[in-house]
Coordinates of C-alpha atoms and ligand atoms in Angstrom, one line a residue:
M179 CA 312.2 88.4 43.4
T180 CA 309.0 87.2 43.7
Q181 CA 307.6 84.5 46.3
T182 CA 306.2 81.7 45.5
A183 CA 306.1 79.1 48.8
S184 CA 304.4 75.4 48.8
R185 CA 302.1 73.2 49.7
P186 CA 302.3 70.2 51.0
G187 CA 300.4 67.8 48.6
T188 CA 299.5 70.5 46.4
G189 CA 302.5 71.8 45.4
A190 CA 303.9 75.5 44.5
L191 CA 302.2 78.6 45.0
K192 CA 301.6 80.6 42.8
P193 CA 304.0 84.0 42.0
L194 CA 303.2 87.4 44.1
P195 CA 303.1 89.8 41.8
L196 CA 304.9 92.3 43.9
D197 CA 308.5 92.7 43.8
V198 CA 308.3 91.9 47.9
E199 CA 312.0 92.0 48.4
A200 CA 312.7 94.8 46.3
I201 CA 309.5 97.0 47.1
R202 CA 310.8 96.1 51.8
A203 CA 314.9 97.7 50.4
D204 CA 312.3 100.9 49.6
F205 CA 311.1 101.1 53.7
P206 CA 313.6 102.2 55.9
I207 CA 312.3 100.5 59.1
L208 CA 310.8 96.9 57.5
S209 CA 314.8 97.0 58.0
R210 CA 314.4 96.9 61.8
T211 CA 314.1 94.5 65.1
V212 CA 312.4 93.8 67.8
R213 CA 312.3 92.6 70.4
D214 CA 315.7 91.3 71.6
G215 CA 316.6 91.1 66.9
K216 CA 313.8 89.3 65.8
K217 CA 313.0 89.8 62.0
L218 CA 310.3 92.3 62.2
V219 CA 306.8 90.7 60.2
Y220 CA 304.8 93.4 60.2
L221 CA 300.6 92.5 59.8
D222 CA 299.2 95.8 61.1
S223 CA 299.2 97.9 57.8
G224 CA 295.3 98.3 58.0
A225 CA 295.8 100.2 61.1
T226 CA 298.5 101.5 59.0
S227 CA 300.7 101.3 56.5
Q228 CA 304.3 101.6 56.9
K229 CA 306.3 104.0 54.2
P230 CA 308.1 104.3 51.5
R231 CA 311.2 106.9 51.5
S232 CA 309.9 108.1 48.7
V233 CA 307.0 109.3 50.7
L234 CA 309.6 109.9 53.4
D235 CA 312.1 112.0 51.8
A236 CA 308.8 114.1 49.7
E237 CA 308.7 115.5 53.5
R238 CA 312.0 116.1 54.1
E239 CA 312.1 117.7 50.5
F240 CA 309.1 120.4 51.7
Y241 CA 310.7 121.4 54.6
E242 CA 314.3 122.1 53.5
R243 CA 313.4 123.3 50.4
Y244 CA 309.8 124.9 50.4
N245 CA 307.9 125.2 53.6
A246 CA 305.8 127.6 53.8
A247 CA 302.0 128.7 54.2
P248 CA 300.6 128.0 50.8
H249 CA 297.4 130.0 49.3
R250 CA 298.7 133.0 51.6
G251 CA 302.4 134.6 50.6
A252 CA 303.8 136.3 48.0
H253 CA 306.9 135.5 47.9
A254 CA 309.2 133.2 46.2
L255 CA 308.5 130.5 49.4
A256 CA 305.0 130.7 49.2
E257 CA 304.2 130.0 45.2
E258 CA 306.8 127.1 45.7
A259 CA 305.2 125.6 48.6
T260 CA 301.1 126.4 46.9
G261 CA 302.7 124.7 43.6
H262 CA 303.6 122.1 44.9
Y263 CA 300.4 121.7 47.6
E264 CA 297.5 121.6 44.3
A265 CA 299.9 119.4 43.1
A266 CA 299.5 116.6 44.9
R267 CA 295.7 117.1 45.3
A268 CA 295.9 117.1 41.5
T269 CA 298.1 114.0 41.8
I270 CA 295.5 112.6 44.8
G271 CA 292.7 113.4 41.5
A272 CA 293.5 111.6 39.6
F273 CA 294.0 107.8 41.7
I274 CA 290.3 108.2 42.3
G275 CA 288.9 109.2 38.7
A276 CA 288.6 112.7 40.3
P277 CA 288.6 116.5 39.2
E278 CA 291.1 118.6 42.5
R279 CA 287.7 121.0 43.0
E280 CA 285.8 117.3 44.0
I281 CA 289.5 117.3 46.4
V282 CA 288.9 118.3 49.5
F283 CA 292.0 117.6 52.1
T284 CA 291.0 116.9 56.2
R285 CA 293.3 114.7 58.4
N286 CA 292.2 111.1 57.1
S287 CA 288.5 109.4 57.2
T288 CA 288.0 110.1 60.4
E289 CA 287.7 113.8 60.0
S290 CA 285.7 113.4 56.5
I291 CA 282.6 111.7 56.9
N292 CA 281.9 114.3 60.2
L293 CA 282.7 117.4 58.2
V294 CA 280.2 116.4 55.2
A295 CA 278.0 114.8 59.3
Y296 CA 278.1 118.2 60.3
A297 CA 277.8 119.8 56.7
L298 CA 274.0 118.0 56.3
S299 CA 273.6 119.2 60.1
N300 CA 274.2 122.8 59.9
A301 CA 272.3 123.1 56.8
A302 CA 269.4 122.5 58.1
T303 CA 270.5 126.3 60.1
A304 CA 272.3 127.5 58.0
K305 CA 271.3 131.5 55.9
D306 CA 271.5 130.9 53.1
P307 CA 268.9 129.2 51.8
A308 CA 271.4 127.7 48.8
F309 CA 273.2 125.8 52.0
R310 CA 269.9 124.1 53.1
E311 CA 268.9 121.6 50.1
Y312 CA 270.4 119.0 52.6
A313 CA 269.8 119.4 55.3
V314 CA 268.6 116.7 58.1
G315 CA 265.8 117.1 60.5
Q316 CA 263.3 115.6 62.0
G317 CA 261.0 112.4 59.4
D318 CA 265.0 112.0 58.1
E319 CA 266.8 108.2 57.9
I320 CA 270.6 107.4 57.7
V321 CA 271.2 104.9 56.4
V322 CA 274.2 102.2 58.0
S323 CA 275.6 98.9 58.5
E324 CA 276.9 97.2 61.7
M325 CA 280.2 96.6 60.0
E326 CA 280.8 100.1 59.6
H327 CA 283.8 101.1 62.2
H328 CA 283.1 103.3 64.7
A329 CA 284.3 106.4 62.8
N330 CA 281.6 106.4 60.4
L331 CA 278.9 104.4 63.2
V332 CA 279.2 107.5 65.7
P333 CA 279.3 110.5 62.8
W334 CA 275.8 109.9 62.4
Q335 CA 274.5 108.3 65.9
Q336 CA 275.1 112.6 66.7
L337 CA 274.3 113.9 63.8
C338 CA 270.8 111.7 64.3
E339 CA 270.8 113.2 68.4
R340 CA 271.6 116.4 66.9
T341 CA 268.7 117.0 64.2
G342 CA 266.0 114.3 65.8
A343 CA 266.7 112.0 62.4
T344 CA 267.2 108.1 63.5
L345 CA 269.9 105.7 62.7
R346 CA 268.8 102.5 60.6
W347 CA 270.9 99.8 59.1
L348 CA 271.5 97.2 57.4
G349 CA 272.5 93.7 59.4
L350 CA 274.8 91.5 58.8
T351 CA 274.8 87.6 57.3
D352 CA 276.5 84.9 59.8
D353 CA 279.4 84.5 57.2
G354 CA 279.8 87.4 57.4
R355 CA 278.4 89.6 54.6
L356 CA 276.4 91.9 54.6
D357 CA 272.2 90.9 54.9
L358 CA 270.0 93.1 51.9
S359 CA 267.1 90.5 52.6
D360 CA 265.4 94.4 53.9
L361 CA 267.5 96.8 52.2
A362 CA 264.2 98.0 50.5
T363 CA 262.4 98.7 53.6
V364 CA 266.0 100.4 55.2
V365 CA 266.4 102.3 52.7
N366 CA 263.0 104.0 51.8
E367 CA 261.9 107.1 50.2
R368 CA 262.5 108.5 54.3
T369 CA 267.1 108.2 53.5
K370 CA 268.9 110.8 53.4
L371 CA 272.1 109.5 53.2
V372 CA 273.5 106.2 52.9
A373 CA 276.5 106.3 54.7
I374 CA 279.0 102.8 53.7
T375 CA 281.8 100.4 53.8
Q376 CA 283.2 99.7 50.7
Q377 CA 285.9 96.8 53.0
S378 CA 285.5 96.1 56.5
N379 CA 288.1 96.3 57.6
I380 CA 287.6 93.5 60.7
L381 CA 286.0 90.9 58.5
G382 CA 287.6 91.6 55.3
T383 CA 284.0 91.4 53.6
I384 CA 283.9 93.8 50.1
N385 CA 280.6 95.0 50.2
P386 CA 278.0 95.4 46.9
L387 CA 278.1 98.6 46.7
G388 CA 276.0 98.7 43.0
E389 CA 273.4 97.1 44.7
I390 CA 273.4 99.6 47.1
I391 CA 273.8 102.3 45.4
A392 CA 270.8 101.6 43.1
R393 CA 268.3 101.8 46.0
A394 CA 270.2 105.5 47.0
R395 CA 268.9 106.9 44.4
E396 CA 266.3 106.0 43.5
V397 CA 265.2 106.9 46.5
G398 CA 267.4 110.7 46.2
A399 CA 269.3 110.0 49.2
L400 CA 273.2 110.7 49.9
V401 CA 275.7 107.8 49.1
L402 CA 279.1 108.5 51.3
V403 CA 281.7 105.6 50.1
D404 CA 284.0 104.4 53.3
G405 CA 286.9 104.3 51.4
A406 CA 289.2 103.8 54.3
Q407 CA 289.9 100.1 53.7
S408 CA 289.7 99.9 49.8
V409 CA 290.9 102.6 48.0
P410 CA 295.2 101.8 49.9
H411 CA 294.4 98.3 47.9
Q412 CA 291.8 98.9 44.5
P413 CA 291.3 99.9 41.9
V414 CA 288.8 102.9 42.6
D415 CA 287.6 105.6 40.0
V416 CA 284.8 107.6 41.9
T417 CA 283.3 107.8 38.3
E418 CA 282.4 103.8 38.5
L419 CA 281.6 103.4 41.7
G420 CA 277.9 106.1 41.4
A421 CA 278.7 107.7 45.3
D422 CA 278.0 111.5 46.5
F423 CA 281.1 111.3 48.3
L424 CA 284.1 108.6 48.8
V425 CA 286.9 109.4 51.8
F426 CA 290.1 107.3 52.9
S427 CA 293.0 108.2 55.0
G428 CA 296.4 108.5 53.2
H429 CA 298.0 107.2 56.6
K430 CA 296.8 102.9 55.3
M431 CA 298.1 104.1 52.0
L432 CA 301.7 104.4 52.5
G433 CA 301.6 107.6 53.1
P434 CA 302.1 110.4 56.2
T435 CA 299.3 110.5 59.3
G436 CA 296.8 114.5 59.3
I437 CA 295.8 113.5 56.0
G438 CA 292.3 112.4 55.0
V439 CA 290.0 112.8 52.0
L440 CA 287.3 113.8 51.4
W441 CA 286.1 113.7 47.3
G442 CA 282.9 114.7 46.6
R443 CA 280.6 115.6 43.7
Y444 CA 280.9 118.6 43.2
E445 CA 277.4 119.4 42.4
V446 CA 276.5 118.4 46.4
L447 CA 280.0 119.1 47.9
D448 CA 279.1 123.0 46.5
K449 CA 275.1 122.5 48.5
L450 CA 277.4 122.2 51.6
P451 CA 277.5 125.2 54.1
P452 CA 281.0 125.0 56.2
F453 CA 282.1 122.0 59.4
M454 CA 284.9 124.6 59.8
T455 CA 285.7 128.2 60.1
G456 CA 288.6 130.2 59.6
G457 CA 291.0 131.6 57.2
S458 CA 291.0 131.1 53.7
M459 CA 287.5 129.2 54.1
I460 CA 286.1 132.7 53.2
E461 CA 284.8 135.1 50.4
V462 CA 284.7 138.6 52.0
V463 CA 284.5 138.6 55.4
R464 CA 282.6 141.6 57.6
M465 CA 282.0 142.4 60.6
E466 CA 278.1 141.6 60.5
G467 CA 278.9 138.1 58.8
S468 CA 280.6 136.5 56.1
T469 CA 280.1 134.6 52.8
F470 CA 282.4 131.5 51.8
A471 CA 284.9 130.0 49.5
A472 CA 284.2 127.4 46.8
P473 CA 284.8 123.8 47.9
P474 CA 287.2 122.6 47.8
Q475 CA 288.5 125.8 50.0
R476 CA 285.3 126.2 51.9
F477 CA 286.0 122.8 53.9
E478 CA 289.9 123.4 54.3
A479 CA 289.8 126.4 57.1
G480 CA 293.2 127.2 59.0
V481 CA 296.6 126.5 57.5
P482 CA 296.6 122.9 55.6
M483 CA 298.7 119.6 56.6
T484 CA 300.7 120.4 53.1
A485 CA 304.1 117.7 53.7
Q486 CA 301.9 115.4 54.7
A487 CA 299.6 116.3 51.5
I488 CA 302.2 116.2 49.5
G489 CA 304.0 113.1 51.2
L490 CA 300.5 111.7 50.9
A491 CA 300.8 112.5 46.3
A492 CA 304.3 110.1 47.0
A493 CA 302.9 107.4 48.2
V494 CA 299.6 108.0 45.0
E495 CA 302.7 107.2 42.6
Y496 CA 304.8 104.5 44.0
L497 CA 301.2 102.7 44.5
Q498 CA 300.6 103.8 40.8
A499 CA 303.9 102.8 40.2
L500 CA 303.2 99.4 41.8
G501 CA 299.6 99.3 39.4
M502 CA 296.8 99.3 41.7
D503 CA 294.9 96.4 40.1
R504 CA 298.5 94.0 41.4
V505 CA 298.1 95.5 44.5
E506 CA 295.0 94.1 44.7
E507 CA 295.8 90.3 42.7
H508 CA 299.3 90.5 45.5
E509 CA 296.4 91.1 47.5
K510 CA 293.8 88.2 47.1
L511 CA 296.9 85.2 46.8
L512 CA 298.5 85.5 50.3
T513 CA 294.6 86.2 51.5
G514 CA 294.6 83.0 50.6
Y515 CA 297.6 81.3 52.0
A516 CA 296.6 83.2 55.0
L517 CA 292.8 81.6 55.3
E518 CA 294.7 78.2 54.4
K519 CA 297.3 77.5 56.5
L520 CA 295.0 79.3 59.6
A521 CA 293.0 76.6 58.5
E522 CA 295.4 73.9 59.6
I523 CA 295.4 74.8 62.9
P524 CA 292.7 73.1 64.6
G525 CA 290.9 76.2 67.1
V526 CA 291.1 79.0 65.2
T527 CA 287.8 80.0 63.3
V528 CA 288.2 83.2 61.0
I529 CA 285.2 85.7 62.0
G530 CA 284.6 86.6 58.1
P531 CA 284.1 84.9 54.3
Q532 CA 286.0 82.3 54.9
D533 CA 287.3 82.0 51.3
T534 CA 288.6 84.8 49.0
V535 CA 284.9 85.9 46.8
A536 CA 284.9 89.3 47.8
R537 CA 286.5 90.1 50.2
G538 CA 290.8 91.6 51.8
G539 CA 293.3 91.0 52.7
A540 CA 292.1 92.3 56.2
I541 CA 292.3 88.7 59.2
S542 CA 290.2 88.3 62.1
F543 CA 290.4 85.2 64.3
T544 CA 289.3 83.3 67.2
V545 CA 292.3 81.0 68.9
E546 CA 290.7 78.2 71.4
G547 CA 291.3 78.6 75.1
I548 CA 293.1 82.0 74.8
H549 CA 292.2 85.3 74.5
P550 CA 292.7 87.3 71.8
H551 CA 295.1 89.8 73.8
D552 CA 297.6 87.1 75.0
V553 CA 297.4 85.8 71.6
G554 CA 298.7 89.3 69.8
Q555 CA 301.6 88.7 73.1
V556 CA 302.7 86.1 72.3
L557 CA 303.3 87.6 68.6
D558 CA 304.2 90.7 69.4
D559 CA 307.7 87.7 71.2
H560 CA 308.3 86.8 67.4
G561 CA 308.6 90.6 66.1
I562 CA 305.0 89.8 64.6
A563 CA 302.6 92.9 64.8
V564 CA 298.4 92.5 65.0
R565 CA 296.3 94.3 66.6
V566 CA 294.2 93.1 69.1
G567 CA 290.4 93.7 70.6
H568 CA 286.8 94.9 68.7
H569 CA 289.1 96.7 66.2
C570 CA 286.8 100.2 67.2
A571 CA 283.3 97.6 65.4
W572 CA 282.4 97.5 68.2
P573 CA 278.8 95.5 67.1
V574 CA 280.7 93.5 64.7
V575 CA 282.2 92.0 67.5
R576 CA 278.9 92.0 70.2
R577 CA 277.3 90.1 66.1
Y578 CA 280.1 87.2 66.4
G579 CA 279.3 86.5 70.4
V580 CA 283.3 86.9 70.3
P581 CA 285.5 89.6 73.1
A582 CA 287.5 90.9 70.8
T583 CA 290.0 88.7 67.6
T584 CA 293.4 89.5 66.8
R585 CA 292.9 90.5 63.1
A586 CA 296.6 90.2 60.9
T587 CA 296.7 92.8 57.4
F588 CA 298.5 93.5 54.2
Y589 CA 299.5 95.5 52.1
V590 CA 302.3 95.3 49.4
H591 CA 305.7 94.3 51.5
T592 CA 304.2 91.8 52.2
G593 CA 305.6 87.7 51.4
Y594 CA 304.0 84.4 52.5
D595 CA 307.1 83.5 54.4
D596 CA 305.0 86.6 56.4
I597 CA 301.6 84.4 56.6
D598 CA 304.1 81.3 57.6
A599 CA 306.0 83.3 60.7
L600 CA 302.0 84.5 61.6
A601 CA 300.9 80.6 61.6
D602 CA 303.5 79.5 63.5
G603 CA 303.3 82.6 65.6
I604 CA 299.7 81.2 67.1
R605 CA 301.1 77.0 67.3
A606 CA 303.7 78.7 69.2
A607 CA 301.0 80.5 71.6
Q608 CA 298.6 78.1 71.6
K609 CA 301.8 75.5 73.1
F610 CA 303.0 78.4 75.2
F611 CA 299.5 78.2 76.9
G612 CA 298.9 74.4 76.6
T613 CA 295.8 74.8 75.1
V614 CA 297.2 71.9 72.1
Ligands
PLP2 N1 287.0 103.5 58.8 C1 287.8 102.2 58.1 C2 286.5 101.0 57.5 C3 288.4 102.7 58.9 O1 289.1 100.5 58.6 C4 289.1 102.9 59.3 C5 290.3 102.9 60.2 O2 291.1 101.5 61.2 C6 288.7 104.8 59.6 C7 287.3 104.8 58.9 C8 289.1 105.7 60.4 O3 290.1 105.8 59.7 P1 291.0 107.1 60.4 O4 291.3 106.6 61.5 O5 292.0 107.7 59.9 O6 290.5 108.4 60.0

């Protein structure tokens, strides 16, 4: 049944495009209770999402029926495991408009970003001149933004330390947007790579990538898009994006933990040396040295996360059946409702854009007079799971002068009732701490 909610004075809210009750029934964990029998209200999908039964079944089936190391054995199980693993690559590629050979499986977004960062520094010392085109060194610049998750910041700081390159960044405006006023100087002829998030995990801001990528192209820089918070929540097509790399994590999009994706334009991937080396990423191995396989195998050393890749393909199929346009619209309505509900509570301040324009469903807020961790604790007492802290985006909380925030994030099983519960929980925290 679709959920509607009424707003006093302003009439009924728009029905949500997704059937929340039917979707909830697909997620076994959502039927459990927490903290002395309270209904679980899961508002922490931005940290990690829950998994529908079809994903759990896909993983179980792998282990029960064709568990084997793909791309290695000649036996029946190995052949089946290889078939399912490569079919998963095709399914996940199609989800973002990419051919299979451009999909590299990693553990998560963090590993995907490190893969690129290490490939760029390894390029500087590569024996094979074919791998040196994208080498980063002294005098080069890497550009990030002040709203990056640590996963898209620390690896670039480290790349700069290893190579002598310089890290530069785009700042933030007071209303939680990227400050692009100095884009033309920050991204310049020395820029080797721009690494930028499509959607902020803490502010919810959706960035104007078109403008940034166009500038990067003008100066011949590579572009890596952090899609950890966008690919799960909106349609993303790499042919429209115009970047060179896109990273995302399976566990944030209904898939298993331990599986992530690096999409790379083939012409670029083909010129990068490996990050990790070992089994199955080689072409020829002699005691004197080795040559490497073509992408994506060049970047998948060792027995891969097979069950997890297959589980992620099942998650993608689940999302495709819902329709990513509807997922996006669903979350937009929830975000609008949440912004309204929180604005009604005196003492609550949302950090980030105050409306739903170019904004996703990550809502970070502070409650006057109560530490965010205490807010989180009272919410937890009511069965409401949110995240508290700096959300691995420490420069952002510093920029907005707060020690931390409480963050609610939404997904396909979130309904208006969850947001009502959040608002009630915040009021209960205010009552508990005597701030109202
Ligand atoms: N980028 C963003 C925007 C994120 O929100 C996260 C995780 O929250 C990451 C990167 C890192 O993802 P993972 O921990 O799955 O590698």
